[in-house]
Coordinates of N, CA, C and O and ligand atoms in Angstrom, one line a residue:
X1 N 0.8 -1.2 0.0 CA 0.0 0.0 0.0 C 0.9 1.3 0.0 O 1.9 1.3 0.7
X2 N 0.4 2.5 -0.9 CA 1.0 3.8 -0.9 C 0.4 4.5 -0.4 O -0.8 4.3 -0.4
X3 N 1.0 5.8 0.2 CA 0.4 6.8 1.4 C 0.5 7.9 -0.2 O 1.1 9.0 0.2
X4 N 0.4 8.0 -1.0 CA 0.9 8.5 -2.2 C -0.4 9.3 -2.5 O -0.3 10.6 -2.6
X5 N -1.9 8.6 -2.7 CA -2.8 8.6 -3.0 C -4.2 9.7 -2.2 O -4.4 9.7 -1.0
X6 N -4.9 10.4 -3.0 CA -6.1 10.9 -2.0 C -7.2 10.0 -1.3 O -7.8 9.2 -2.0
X7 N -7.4 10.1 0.0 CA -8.1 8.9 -0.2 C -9.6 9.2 -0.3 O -10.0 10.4 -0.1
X8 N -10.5 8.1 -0.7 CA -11.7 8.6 -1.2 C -12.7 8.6 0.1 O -12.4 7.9 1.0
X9 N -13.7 9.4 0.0 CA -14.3 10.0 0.9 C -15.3 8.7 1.6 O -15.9 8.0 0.7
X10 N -15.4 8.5 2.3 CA -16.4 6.8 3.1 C -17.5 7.0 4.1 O -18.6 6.4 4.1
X11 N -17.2 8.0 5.0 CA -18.2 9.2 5.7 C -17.9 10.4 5.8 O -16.8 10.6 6.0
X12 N -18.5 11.0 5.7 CA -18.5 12.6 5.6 C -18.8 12.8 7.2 O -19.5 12.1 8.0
X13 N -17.9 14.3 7.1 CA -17.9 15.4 8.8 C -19.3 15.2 8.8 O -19.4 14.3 9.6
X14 N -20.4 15.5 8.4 CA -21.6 15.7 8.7 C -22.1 14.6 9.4 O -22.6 14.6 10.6
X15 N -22.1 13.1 8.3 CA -22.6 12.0 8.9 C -21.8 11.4 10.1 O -22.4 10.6 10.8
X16 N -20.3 11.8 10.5 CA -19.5 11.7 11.6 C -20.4 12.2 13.1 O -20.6 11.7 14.2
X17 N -20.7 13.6 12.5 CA -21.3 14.4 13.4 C -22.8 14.3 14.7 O -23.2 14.6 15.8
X18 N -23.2 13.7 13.0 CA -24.6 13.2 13.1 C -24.5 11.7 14.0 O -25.6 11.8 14.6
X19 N -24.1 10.8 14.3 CA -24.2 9.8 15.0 C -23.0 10.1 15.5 O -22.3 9.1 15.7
X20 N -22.4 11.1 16.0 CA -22.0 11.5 17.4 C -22.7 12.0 18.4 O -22.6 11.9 19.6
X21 N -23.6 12.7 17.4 CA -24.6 13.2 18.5 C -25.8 12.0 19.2 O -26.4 12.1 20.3
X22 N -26.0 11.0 18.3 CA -26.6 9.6 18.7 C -26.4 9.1 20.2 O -27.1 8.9 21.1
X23 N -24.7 8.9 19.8 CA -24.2 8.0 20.7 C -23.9 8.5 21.8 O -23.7 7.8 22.8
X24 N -23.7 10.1 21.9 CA -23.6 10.6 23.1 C -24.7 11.1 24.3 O -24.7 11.4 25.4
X25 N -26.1 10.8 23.1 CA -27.3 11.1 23.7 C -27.6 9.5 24.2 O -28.5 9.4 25.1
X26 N -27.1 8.3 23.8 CA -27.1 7.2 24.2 C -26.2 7.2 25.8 O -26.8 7.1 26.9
X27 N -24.8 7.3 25.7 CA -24.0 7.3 26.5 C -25.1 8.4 27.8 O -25.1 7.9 29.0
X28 N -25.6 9.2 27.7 CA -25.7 10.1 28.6 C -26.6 9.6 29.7 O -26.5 9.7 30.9
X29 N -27.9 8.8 28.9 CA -29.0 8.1 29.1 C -28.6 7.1 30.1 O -28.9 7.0 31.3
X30 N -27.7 6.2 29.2 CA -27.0 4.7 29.9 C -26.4 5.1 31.3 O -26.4 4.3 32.2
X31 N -25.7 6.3 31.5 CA -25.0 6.7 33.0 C -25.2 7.4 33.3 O -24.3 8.3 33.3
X32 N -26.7 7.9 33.7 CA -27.4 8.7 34.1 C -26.6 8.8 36.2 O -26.2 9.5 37.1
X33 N -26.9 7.4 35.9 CA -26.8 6.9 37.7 C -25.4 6.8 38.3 O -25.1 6.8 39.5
X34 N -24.6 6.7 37.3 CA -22.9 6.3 37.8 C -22.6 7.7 38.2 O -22.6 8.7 37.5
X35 N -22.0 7.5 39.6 CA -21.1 8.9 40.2 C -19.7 9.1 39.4 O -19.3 10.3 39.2
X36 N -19.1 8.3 39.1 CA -17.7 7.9 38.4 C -16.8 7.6 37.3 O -15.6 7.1 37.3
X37 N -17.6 8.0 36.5 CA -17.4 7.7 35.2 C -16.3 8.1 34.5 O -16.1 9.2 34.1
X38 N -15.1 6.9 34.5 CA -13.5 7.5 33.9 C -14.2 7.0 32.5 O -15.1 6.1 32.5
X39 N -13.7 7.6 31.3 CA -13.6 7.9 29.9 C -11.8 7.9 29.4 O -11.1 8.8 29.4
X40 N -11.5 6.5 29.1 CA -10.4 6.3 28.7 C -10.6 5.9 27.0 O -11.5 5.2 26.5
X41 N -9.3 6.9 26.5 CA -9.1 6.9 25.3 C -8.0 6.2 24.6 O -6.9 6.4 25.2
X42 N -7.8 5.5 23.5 CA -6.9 4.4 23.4 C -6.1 5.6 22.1 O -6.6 6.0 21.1
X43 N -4.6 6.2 22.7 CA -4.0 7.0 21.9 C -3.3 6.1 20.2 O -3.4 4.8 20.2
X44 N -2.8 6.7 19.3 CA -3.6 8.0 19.2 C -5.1 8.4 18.3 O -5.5 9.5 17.9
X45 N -5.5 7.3 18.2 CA -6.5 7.5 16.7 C -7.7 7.8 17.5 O -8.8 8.0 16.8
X46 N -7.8 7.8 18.7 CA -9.5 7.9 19.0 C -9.5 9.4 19.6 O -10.5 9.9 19.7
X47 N -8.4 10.0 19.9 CA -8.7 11.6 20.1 C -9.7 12.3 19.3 O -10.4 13.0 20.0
X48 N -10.0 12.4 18.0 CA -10.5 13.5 17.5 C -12.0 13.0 17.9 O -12.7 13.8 18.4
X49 N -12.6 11.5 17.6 CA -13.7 11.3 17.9 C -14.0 11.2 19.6 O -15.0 11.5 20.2
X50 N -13.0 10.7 20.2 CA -13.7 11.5 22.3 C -13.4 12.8 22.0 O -14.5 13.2 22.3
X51 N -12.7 13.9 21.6 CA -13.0 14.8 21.9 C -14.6 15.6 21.5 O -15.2 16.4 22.2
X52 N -14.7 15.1 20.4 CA -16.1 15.1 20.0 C -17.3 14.2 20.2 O -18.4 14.6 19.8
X53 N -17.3 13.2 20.7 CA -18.3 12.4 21.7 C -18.1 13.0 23.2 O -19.1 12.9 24.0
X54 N -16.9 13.5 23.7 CA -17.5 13.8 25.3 C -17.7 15.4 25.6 O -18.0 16.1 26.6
X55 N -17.5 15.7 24.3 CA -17.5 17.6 24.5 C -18.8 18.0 24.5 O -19.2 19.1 24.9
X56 N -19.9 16.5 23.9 CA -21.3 16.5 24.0 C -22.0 16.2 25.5 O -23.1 16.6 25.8
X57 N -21.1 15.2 26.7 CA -21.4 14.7 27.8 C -21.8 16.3 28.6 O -21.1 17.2 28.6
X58 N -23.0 16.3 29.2 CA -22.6 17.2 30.4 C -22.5 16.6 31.9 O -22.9 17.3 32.8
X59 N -22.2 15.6 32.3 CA -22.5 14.8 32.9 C -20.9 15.2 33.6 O -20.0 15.8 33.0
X60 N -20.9 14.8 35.1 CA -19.1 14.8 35.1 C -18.2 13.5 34.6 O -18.7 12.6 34.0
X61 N -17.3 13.5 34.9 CA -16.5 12.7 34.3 C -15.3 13.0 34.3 O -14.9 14.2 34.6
X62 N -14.3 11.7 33.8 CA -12.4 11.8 34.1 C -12.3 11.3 33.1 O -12.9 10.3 32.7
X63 N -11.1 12.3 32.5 CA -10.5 11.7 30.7 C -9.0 10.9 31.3 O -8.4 11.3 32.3
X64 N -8.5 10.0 30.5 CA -7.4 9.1 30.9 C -7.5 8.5 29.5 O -8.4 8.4 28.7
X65 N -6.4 8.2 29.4 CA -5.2 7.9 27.8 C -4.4 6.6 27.9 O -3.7 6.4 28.9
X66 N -4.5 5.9 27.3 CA -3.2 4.6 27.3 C -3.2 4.7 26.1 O -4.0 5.3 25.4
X67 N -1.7 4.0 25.4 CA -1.1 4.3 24.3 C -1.0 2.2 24.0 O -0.6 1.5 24.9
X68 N -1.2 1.9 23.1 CA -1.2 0.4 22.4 C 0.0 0.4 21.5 O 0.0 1.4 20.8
X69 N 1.1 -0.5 21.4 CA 1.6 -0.9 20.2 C 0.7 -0.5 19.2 O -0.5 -0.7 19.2
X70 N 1.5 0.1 18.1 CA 1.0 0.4 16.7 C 1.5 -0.4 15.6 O 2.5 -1.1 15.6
X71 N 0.6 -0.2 14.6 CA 1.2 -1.0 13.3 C 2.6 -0.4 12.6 O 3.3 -0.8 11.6
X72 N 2.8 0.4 13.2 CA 4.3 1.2 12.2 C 4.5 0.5 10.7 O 5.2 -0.3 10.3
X73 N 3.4 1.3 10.1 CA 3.3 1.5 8.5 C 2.5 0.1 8.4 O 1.6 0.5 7.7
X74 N 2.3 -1.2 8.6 CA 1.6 -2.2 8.2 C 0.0 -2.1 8.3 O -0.5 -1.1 8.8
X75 N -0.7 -3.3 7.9 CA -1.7 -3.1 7.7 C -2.5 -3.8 8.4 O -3.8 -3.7 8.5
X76 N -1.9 -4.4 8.9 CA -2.5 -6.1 9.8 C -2.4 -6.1 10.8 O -1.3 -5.5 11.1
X77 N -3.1 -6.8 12.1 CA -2.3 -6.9 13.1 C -2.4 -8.1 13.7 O -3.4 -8.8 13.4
X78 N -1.3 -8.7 14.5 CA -1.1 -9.9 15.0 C -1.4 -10.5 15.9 O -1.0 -11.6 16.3
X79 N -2.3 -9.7 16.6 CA -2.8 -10.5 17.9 C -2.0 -10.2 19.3 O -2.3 -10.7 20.4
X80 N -0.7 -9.2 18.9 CA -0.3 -9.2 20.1 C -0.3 -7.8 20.6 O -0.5 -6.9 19.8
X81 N -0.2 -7.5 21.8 CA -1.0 -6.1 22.2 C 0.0 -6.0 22.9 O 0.4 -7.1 23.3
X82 N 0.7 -4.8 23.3 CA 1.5 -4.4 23.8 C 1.2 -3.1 24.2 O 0.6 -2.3 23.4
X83 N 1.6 -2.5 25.8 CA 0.9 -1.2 26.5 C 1.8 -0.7 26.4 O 2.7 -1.3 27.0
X84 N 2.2 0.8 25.7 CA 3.3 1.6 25.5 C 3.5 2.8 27.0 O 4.5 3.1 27.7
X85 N 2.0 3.2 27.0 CA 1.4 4.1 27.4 C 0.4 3.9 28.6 O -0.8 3.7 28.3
X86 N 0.5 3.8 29.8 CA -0.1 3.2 30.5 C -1.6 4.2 31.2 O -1.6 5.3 30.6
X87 N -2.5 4.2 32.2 CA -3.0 5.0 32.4 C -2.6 5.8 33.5 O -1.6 5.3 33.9
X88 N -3.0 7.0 34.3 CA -2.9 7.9 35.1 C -3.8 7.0 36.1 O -3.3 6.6 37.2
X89 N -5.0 6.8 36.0 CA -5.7 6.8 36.9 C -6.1 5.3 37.4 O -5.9 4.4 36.6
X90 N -6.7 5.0 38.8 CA -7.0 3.9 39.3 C -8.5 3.5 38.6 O -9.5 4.1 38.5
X91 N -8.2 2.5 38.2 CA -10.1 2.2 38.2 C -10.5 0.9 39.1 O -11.3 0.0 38.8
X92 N -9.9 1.1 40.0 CA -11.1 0.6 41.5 C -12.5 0.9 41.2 O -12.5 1.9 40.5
X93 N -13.7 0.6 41.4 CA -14.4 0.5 41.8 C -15.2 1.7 40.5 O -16.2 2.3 40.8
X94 N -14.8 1.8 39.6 CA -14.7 2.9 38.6 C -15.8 2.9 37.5 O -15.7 1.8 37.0
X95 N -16.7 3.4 37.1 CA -17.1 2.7 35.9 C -16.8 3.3 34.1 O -17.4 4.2 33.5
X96 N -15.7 2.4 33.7 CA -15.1 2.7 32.7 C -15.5 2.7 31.2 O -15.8 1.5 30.8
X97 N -15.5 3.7 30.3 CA -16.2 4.1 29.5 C -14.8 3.8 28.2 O -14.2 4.8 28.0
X98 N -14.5 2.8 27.6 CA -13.0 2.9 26.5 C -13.8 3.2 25.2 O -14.7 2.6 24.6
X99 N -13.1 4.2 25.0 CA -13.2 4.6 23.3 C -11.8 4.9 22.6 O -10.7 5.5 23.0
X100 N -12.4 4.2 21.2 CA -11.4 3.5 20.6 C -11.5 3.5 19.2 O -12.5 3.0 18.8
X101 N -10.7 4.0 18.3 CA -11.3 4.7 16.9 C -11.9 3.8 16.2 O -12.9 4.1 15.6
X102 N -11.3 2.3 15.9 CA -12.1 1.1 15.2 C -11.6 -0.2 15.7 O -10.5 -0.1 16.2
X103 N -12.1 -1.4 15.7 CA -12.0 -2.5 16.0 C -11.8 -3.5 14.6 O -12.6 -3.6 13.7
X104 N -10.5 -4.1 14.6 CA -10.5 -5.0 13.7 C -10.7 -6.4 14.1 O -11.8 -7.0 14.1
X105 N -9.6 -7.0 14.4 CA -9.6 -8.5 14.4 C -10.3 -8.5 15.5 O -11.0 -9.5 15.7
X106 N -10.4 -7.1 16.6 CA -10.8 -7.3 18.0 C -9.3 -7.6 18.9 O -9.4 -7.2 20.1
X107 N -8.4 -8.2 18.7 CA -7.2 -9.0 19.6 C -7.2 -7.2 20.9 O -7.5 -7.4 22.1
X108 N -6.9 -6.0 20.3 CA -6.5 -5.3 21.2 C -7.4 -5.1 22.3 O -7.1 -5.1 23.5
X109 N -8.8 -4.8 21.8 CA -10.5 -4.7 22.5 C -10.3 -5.8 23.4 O -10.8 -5.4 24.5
X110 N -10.0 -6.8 23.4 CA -10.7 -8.2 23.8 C -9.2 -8.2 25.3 O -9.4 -8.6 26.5
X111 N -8.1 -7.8 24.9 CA -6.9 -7.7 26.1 C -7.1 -6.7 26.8 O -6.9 -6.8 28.0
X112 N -7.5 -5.6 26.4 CA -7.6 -3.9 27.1 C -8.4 -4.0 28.2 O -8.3 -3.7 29.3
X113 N -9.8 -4.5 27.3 CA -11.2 -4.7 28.3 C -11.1 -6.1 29.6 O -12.1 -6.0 30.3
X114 N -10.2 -7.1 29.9 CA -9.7 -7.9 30.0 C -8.7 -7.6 31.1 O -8.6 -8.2 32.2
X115 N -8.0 -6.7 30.6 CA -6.7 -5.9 31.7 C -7.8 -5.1 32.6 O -7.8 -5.3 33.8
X116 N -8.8 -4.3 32.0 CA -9.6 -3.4 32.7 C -10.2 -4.0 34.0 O -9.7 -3.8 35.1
X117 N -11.1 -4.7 33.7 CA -11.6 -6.1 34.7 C -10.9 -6.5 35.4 O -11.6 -6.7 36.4
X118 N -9.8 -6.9 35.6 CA -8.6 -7.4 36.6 C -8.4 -6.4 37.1 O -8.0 -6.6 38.2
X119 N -8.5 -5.2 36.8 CA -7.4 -4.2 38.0 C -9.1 -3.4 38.2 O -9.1 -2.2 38.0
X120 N -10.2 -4.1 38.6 CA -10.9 -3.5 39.5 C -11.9 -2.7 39.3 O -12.6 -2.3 40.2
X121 N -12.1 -2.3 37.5 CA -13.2 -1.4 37.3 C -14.7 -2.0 37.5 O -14.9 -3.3 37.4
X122 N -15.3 -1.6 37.8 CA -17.0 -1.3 38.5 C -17.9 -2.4 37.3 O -18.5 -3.5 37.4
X123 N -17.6 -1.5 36.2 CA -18.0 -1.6 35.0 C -17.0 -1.5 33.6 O -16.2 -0.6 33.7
X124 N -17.0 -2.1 32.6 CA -16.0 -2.0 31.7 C -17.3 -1.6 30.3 O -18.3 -2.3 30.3
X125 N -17.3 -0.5 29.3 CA -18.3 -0.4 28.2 C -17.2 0.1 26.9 O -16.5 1.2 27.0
X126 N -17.1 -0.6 25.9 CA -16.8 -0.6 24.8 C -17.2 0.8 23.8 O -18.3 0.7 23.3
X127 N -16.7 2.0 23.6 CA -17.3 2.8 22.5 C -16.3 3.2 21.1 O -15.3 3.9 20.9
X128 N -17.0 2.4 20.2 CA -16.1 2.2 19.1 C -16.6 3.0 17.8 O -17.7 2.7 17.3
X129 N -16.0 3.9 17.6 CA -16.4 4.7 16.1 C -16.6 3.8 14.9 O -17.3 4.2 14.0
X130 N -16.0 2.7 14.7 CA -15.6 1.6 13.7 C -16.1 0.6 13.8 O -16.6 0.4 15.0
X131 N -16.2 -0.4 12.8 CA -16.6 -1.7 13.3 C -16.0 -2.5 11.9 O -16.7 -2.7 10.9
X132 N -15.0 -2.8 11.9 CA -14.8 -4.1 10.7 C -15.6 -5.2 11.4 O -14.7 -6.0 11.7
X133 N -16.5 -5.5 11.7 CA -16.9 -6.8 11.9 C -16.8 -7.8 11.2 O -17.2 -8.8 11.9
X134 N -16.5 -8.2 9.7 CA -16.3 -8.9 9.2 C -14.5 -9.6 9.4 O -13.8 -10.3 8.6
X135 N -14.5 -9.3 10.2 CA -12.8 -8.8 9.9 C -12.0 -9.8 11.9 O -10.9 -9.9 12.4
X136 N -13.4 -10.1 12.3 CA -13.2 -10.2 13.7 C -12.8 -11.4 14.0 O -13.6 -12.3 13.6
X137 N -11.7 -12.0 14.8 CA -10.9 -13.0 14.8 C -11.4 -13.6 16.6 O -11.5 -14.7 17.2
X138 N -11.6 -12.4 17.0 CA -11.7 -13.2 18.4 C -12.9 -12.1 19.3 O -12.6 -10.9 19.5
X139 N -14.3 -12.7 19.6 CA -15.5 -11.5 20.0 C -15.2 -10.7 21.1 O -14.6 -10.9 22.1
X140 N -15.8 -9.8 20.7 CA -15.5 -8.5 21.5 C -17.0 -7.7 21.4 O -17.6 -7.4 20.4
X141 N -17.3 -7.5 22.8 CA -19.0 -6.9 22.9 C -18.8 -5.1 22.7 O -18.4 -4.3 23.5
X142 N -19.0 -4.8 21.6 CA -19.1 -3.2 21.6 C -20.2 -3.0 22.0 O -21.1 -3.6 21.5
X143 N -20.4 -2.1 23.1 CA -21.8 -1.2 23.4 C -22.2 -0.4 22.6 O -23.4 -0.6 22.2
X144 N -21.6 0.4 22.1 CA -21.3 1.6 20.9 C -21.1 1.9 20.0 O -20.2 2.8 20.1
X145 N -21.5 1.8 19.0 CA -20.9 1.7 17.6 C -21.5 2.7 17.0 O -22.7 3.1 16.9
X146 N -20.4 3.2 16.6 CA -20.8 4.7 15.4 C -20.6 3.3 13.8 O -21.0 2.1 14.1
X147 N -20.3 3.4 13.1 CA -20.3 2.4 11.9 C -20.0 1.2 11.5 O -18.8 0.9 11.8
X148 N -20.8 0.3 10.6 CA -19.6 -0.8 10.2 C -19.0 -0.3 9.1 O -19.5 0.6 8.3
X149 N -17.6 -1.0 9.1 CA -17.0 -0.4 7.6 C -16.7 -2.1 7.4 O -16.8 -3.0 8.3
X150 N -16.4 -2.3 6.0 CA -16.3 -2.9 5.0 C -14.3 -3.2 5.1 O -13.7 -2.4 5.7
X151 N -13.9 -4.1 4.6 CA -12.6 -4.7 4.8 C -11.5 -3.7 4.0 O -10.7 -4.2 3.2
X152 N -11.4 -2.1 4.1 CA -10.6 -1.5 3.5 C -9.8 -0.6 4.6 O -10.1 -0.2 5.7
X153 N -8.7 -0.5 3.9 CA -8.1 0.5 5.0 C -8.8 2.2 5.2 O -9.0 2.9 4.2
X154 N -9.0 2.6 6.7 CA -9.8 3.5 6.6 C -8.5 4.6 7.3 O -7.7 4.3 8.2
X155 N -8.5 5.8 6.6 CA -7.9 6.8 7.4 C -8.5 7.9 7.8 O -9.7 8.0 7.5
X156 N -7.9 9.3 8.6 CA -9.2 10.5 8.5 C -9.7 10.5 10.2 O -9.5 9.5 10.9
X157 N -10.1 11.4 10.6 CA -10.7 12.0 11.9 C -9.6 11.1 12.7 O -10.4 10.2 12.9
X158 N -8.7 10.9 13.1 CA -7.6 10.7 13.5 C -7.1 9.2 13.5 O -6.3 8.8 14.3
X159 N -7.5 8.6 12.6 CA -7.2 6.9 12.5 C -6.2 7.4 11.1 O -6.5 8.2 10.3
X160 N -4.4 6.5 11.2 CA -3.4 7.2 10.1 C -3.3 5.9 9.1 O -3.9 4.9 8.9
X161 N -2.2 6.7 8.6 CA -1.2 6.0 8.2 C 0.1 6.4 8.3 O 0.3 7.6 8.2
X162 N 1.2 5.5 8.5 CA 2.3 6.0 8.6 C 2.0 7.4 9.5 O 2.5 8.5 9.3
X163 N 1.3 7.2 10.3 CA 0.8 9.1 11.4 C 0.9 10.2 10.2 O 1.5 11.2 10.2
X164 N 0.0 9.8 9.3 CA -0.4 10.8 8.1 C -1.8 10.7 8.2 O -2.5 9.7 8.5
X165 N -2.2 11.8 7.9 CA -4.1 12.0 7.2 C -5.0 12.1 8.6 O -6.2 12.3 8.6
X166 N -4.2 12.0 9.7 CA -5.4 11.9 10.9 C -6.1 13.1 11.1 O -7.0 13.4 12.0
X167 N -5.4 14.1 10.1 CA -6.0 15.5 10.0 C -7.5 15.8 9.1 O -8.2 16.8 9.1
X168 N -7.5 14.7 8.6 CA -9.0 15.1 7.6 C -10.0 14.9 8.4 O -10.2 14.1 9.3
X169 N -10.8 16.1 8.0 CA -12.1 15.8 8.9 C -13.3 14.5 8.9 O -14.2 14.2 9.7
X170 N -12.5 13.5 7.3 CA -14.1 13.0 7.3 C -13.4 11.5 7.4 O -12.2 11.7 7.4
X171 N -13.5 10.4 7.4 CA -13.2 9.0 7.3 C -13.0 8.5 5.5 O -14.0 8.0 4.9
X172 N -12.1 8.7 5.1 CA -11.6 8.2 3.8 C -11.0 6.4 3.6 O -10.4 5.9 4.6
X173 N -11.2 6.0 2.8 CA -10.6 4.8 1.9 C -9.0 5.5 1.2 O -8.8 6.3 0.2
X174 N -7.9 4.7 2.0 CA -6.7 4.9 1.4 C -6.8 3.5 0.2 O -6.6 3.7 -1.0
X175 N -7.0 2.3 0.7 CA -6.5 1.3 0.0 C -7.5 0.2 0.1 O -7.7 -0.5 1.1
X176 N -8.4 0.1 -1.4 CA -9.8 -0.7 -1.6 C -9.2 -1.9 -1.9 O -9.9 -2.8 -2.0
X177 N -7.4 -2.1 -2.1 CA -7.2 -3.8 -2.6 C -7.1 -4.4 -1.6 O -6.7 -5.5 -1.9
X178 N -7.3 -4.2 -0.5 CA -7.7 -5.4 0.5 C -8.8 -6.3 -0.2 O -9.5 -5.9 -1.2
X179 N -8.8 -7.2 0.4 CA -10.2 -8.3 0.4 C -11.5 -7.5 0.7 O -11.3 -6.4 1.3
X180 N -12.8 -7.9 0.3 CA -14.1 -7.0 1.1 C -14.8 -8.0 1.8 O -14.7 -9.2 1.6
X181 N -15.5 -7.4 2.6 CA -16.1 -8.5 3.6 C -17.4 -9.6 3.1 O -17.9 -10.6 3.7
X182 N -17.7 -8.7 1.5 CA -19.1 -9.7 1.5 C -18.4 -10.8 1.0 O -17.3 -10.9 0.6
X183 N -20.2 -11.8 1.5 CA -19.7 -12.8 1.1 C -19.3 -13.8 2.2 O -19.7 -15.0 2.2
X184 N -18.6 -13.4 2.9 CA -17.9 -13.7 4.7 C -18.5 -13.7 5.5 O -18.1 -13.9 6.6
Ligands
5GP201 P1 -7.4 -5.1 16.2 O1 -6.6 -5.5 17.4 O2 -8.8 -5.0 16.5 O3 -7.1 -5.9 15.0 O4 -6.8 -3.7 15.8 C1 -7.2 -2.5 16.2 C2 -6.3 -1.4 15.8 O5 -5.8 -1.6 14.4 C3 -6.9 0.0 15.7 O6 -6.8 0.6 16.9 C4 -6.1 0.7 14.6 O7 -5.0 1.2 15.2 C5 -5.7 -0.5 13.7 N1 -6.5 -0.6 12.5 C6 -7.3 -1.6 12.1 N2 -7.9 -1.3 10.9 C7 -7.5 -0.1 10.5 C8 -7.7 0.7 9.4 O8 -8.5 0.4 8.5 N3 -7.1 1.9 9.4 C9 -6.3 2.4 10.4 N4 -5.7 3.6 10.2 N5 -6.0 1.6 11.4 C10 -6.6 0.4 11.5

């Protein structure tokens, strides 16, 4: 795959916008009752979408960041997850909110949420802008889903390549010669 290319347009700022405002009126509803609510963000591709799903919360709440092995330029991943970036805060007794820009095979969702649970959170809830679900190697319960996408590489609202394009406002297709999901 080349970073060479424009990539073509797959959801637009508007329709991004528009089922942000869904899921945040969803999220608001579902933790109406929780005093505690940490909102952990998996760096770096899910920043532009929490900042724009929780800028909608008025609810209180604590933002906290961990950083995952990345693909450094490849396209696949292997199942193994590695914590670069760990978090700031305790989640004892916590009820934890992970958003996360998309889900592929699931391997990282399925360890994060997994680590979460062991070290004591309340509650563990899945909010994923992405969904390759065709693409899913091992299940993982999203609560949240802003879209499915189809088996292509997606860049744009802060998911890269090469840490290129996370600047476009809308969710683009760098590279359609992957495999596609129908059919699977
Ligand atoms: P999983 O462990 O579910 O296979 O991988 C999740 C991670 O893979 C995401 O956080 C993201 O970094 C990366 N990833 C998977 N598919 C894509 C894609 O189409 N575009 C980009 N930019 N990253 C992807």
């Amino acid at each position: 795959m080349t970073d060479s290319g424009n990539p073509r347009e797959l959801i637009s700022r508007e329709a991004l916008q528009r089922r942000i405002d869904e899921l945040a009126a969803e999220i608001e509803r579902d933790y109406a009752g929780s005093r505690d609510l940490l909102c952990v963000g998996v760096l770096k591709g899910s920043v532009f979408f929490l900042s724009d799903l929780l800028q909608r919360l008025s609810r209180p709440l604590v933002v906290d960041f961990f950083q995952t092995s990345s693909y450094r330029g490849e396209t696949t991943s292997h199942g193994e997850v590695r914590i670069r970036r760990d978090l700031d805060h305790s989640l004892a007794g916590r009820d934890v909110l992970l958003i996360e820009d998309i889900v592929d095979t699931g391997y990282t969702m399925r360890t994060i949420m997994a680590l979460m649970g062991f070290r004591g959170a309340r509650s563990v809830r899945l909010c994923v802008l992405l969904d390759k679900a065709c693409k899913r190697e091992t299940a993982v319960r999203i609560h949240y889903r802003g879209f499915e996408v189809d088996d292509v590489f997606v860049v744009g609202y802060g998911l890269d390549y090469n840490d290129r394009y996370r600047n476009l406002p809308y969710i683009g297709v760098l590279d359609e010669s992957t495999a596609g999901c129908q059919g699977q």
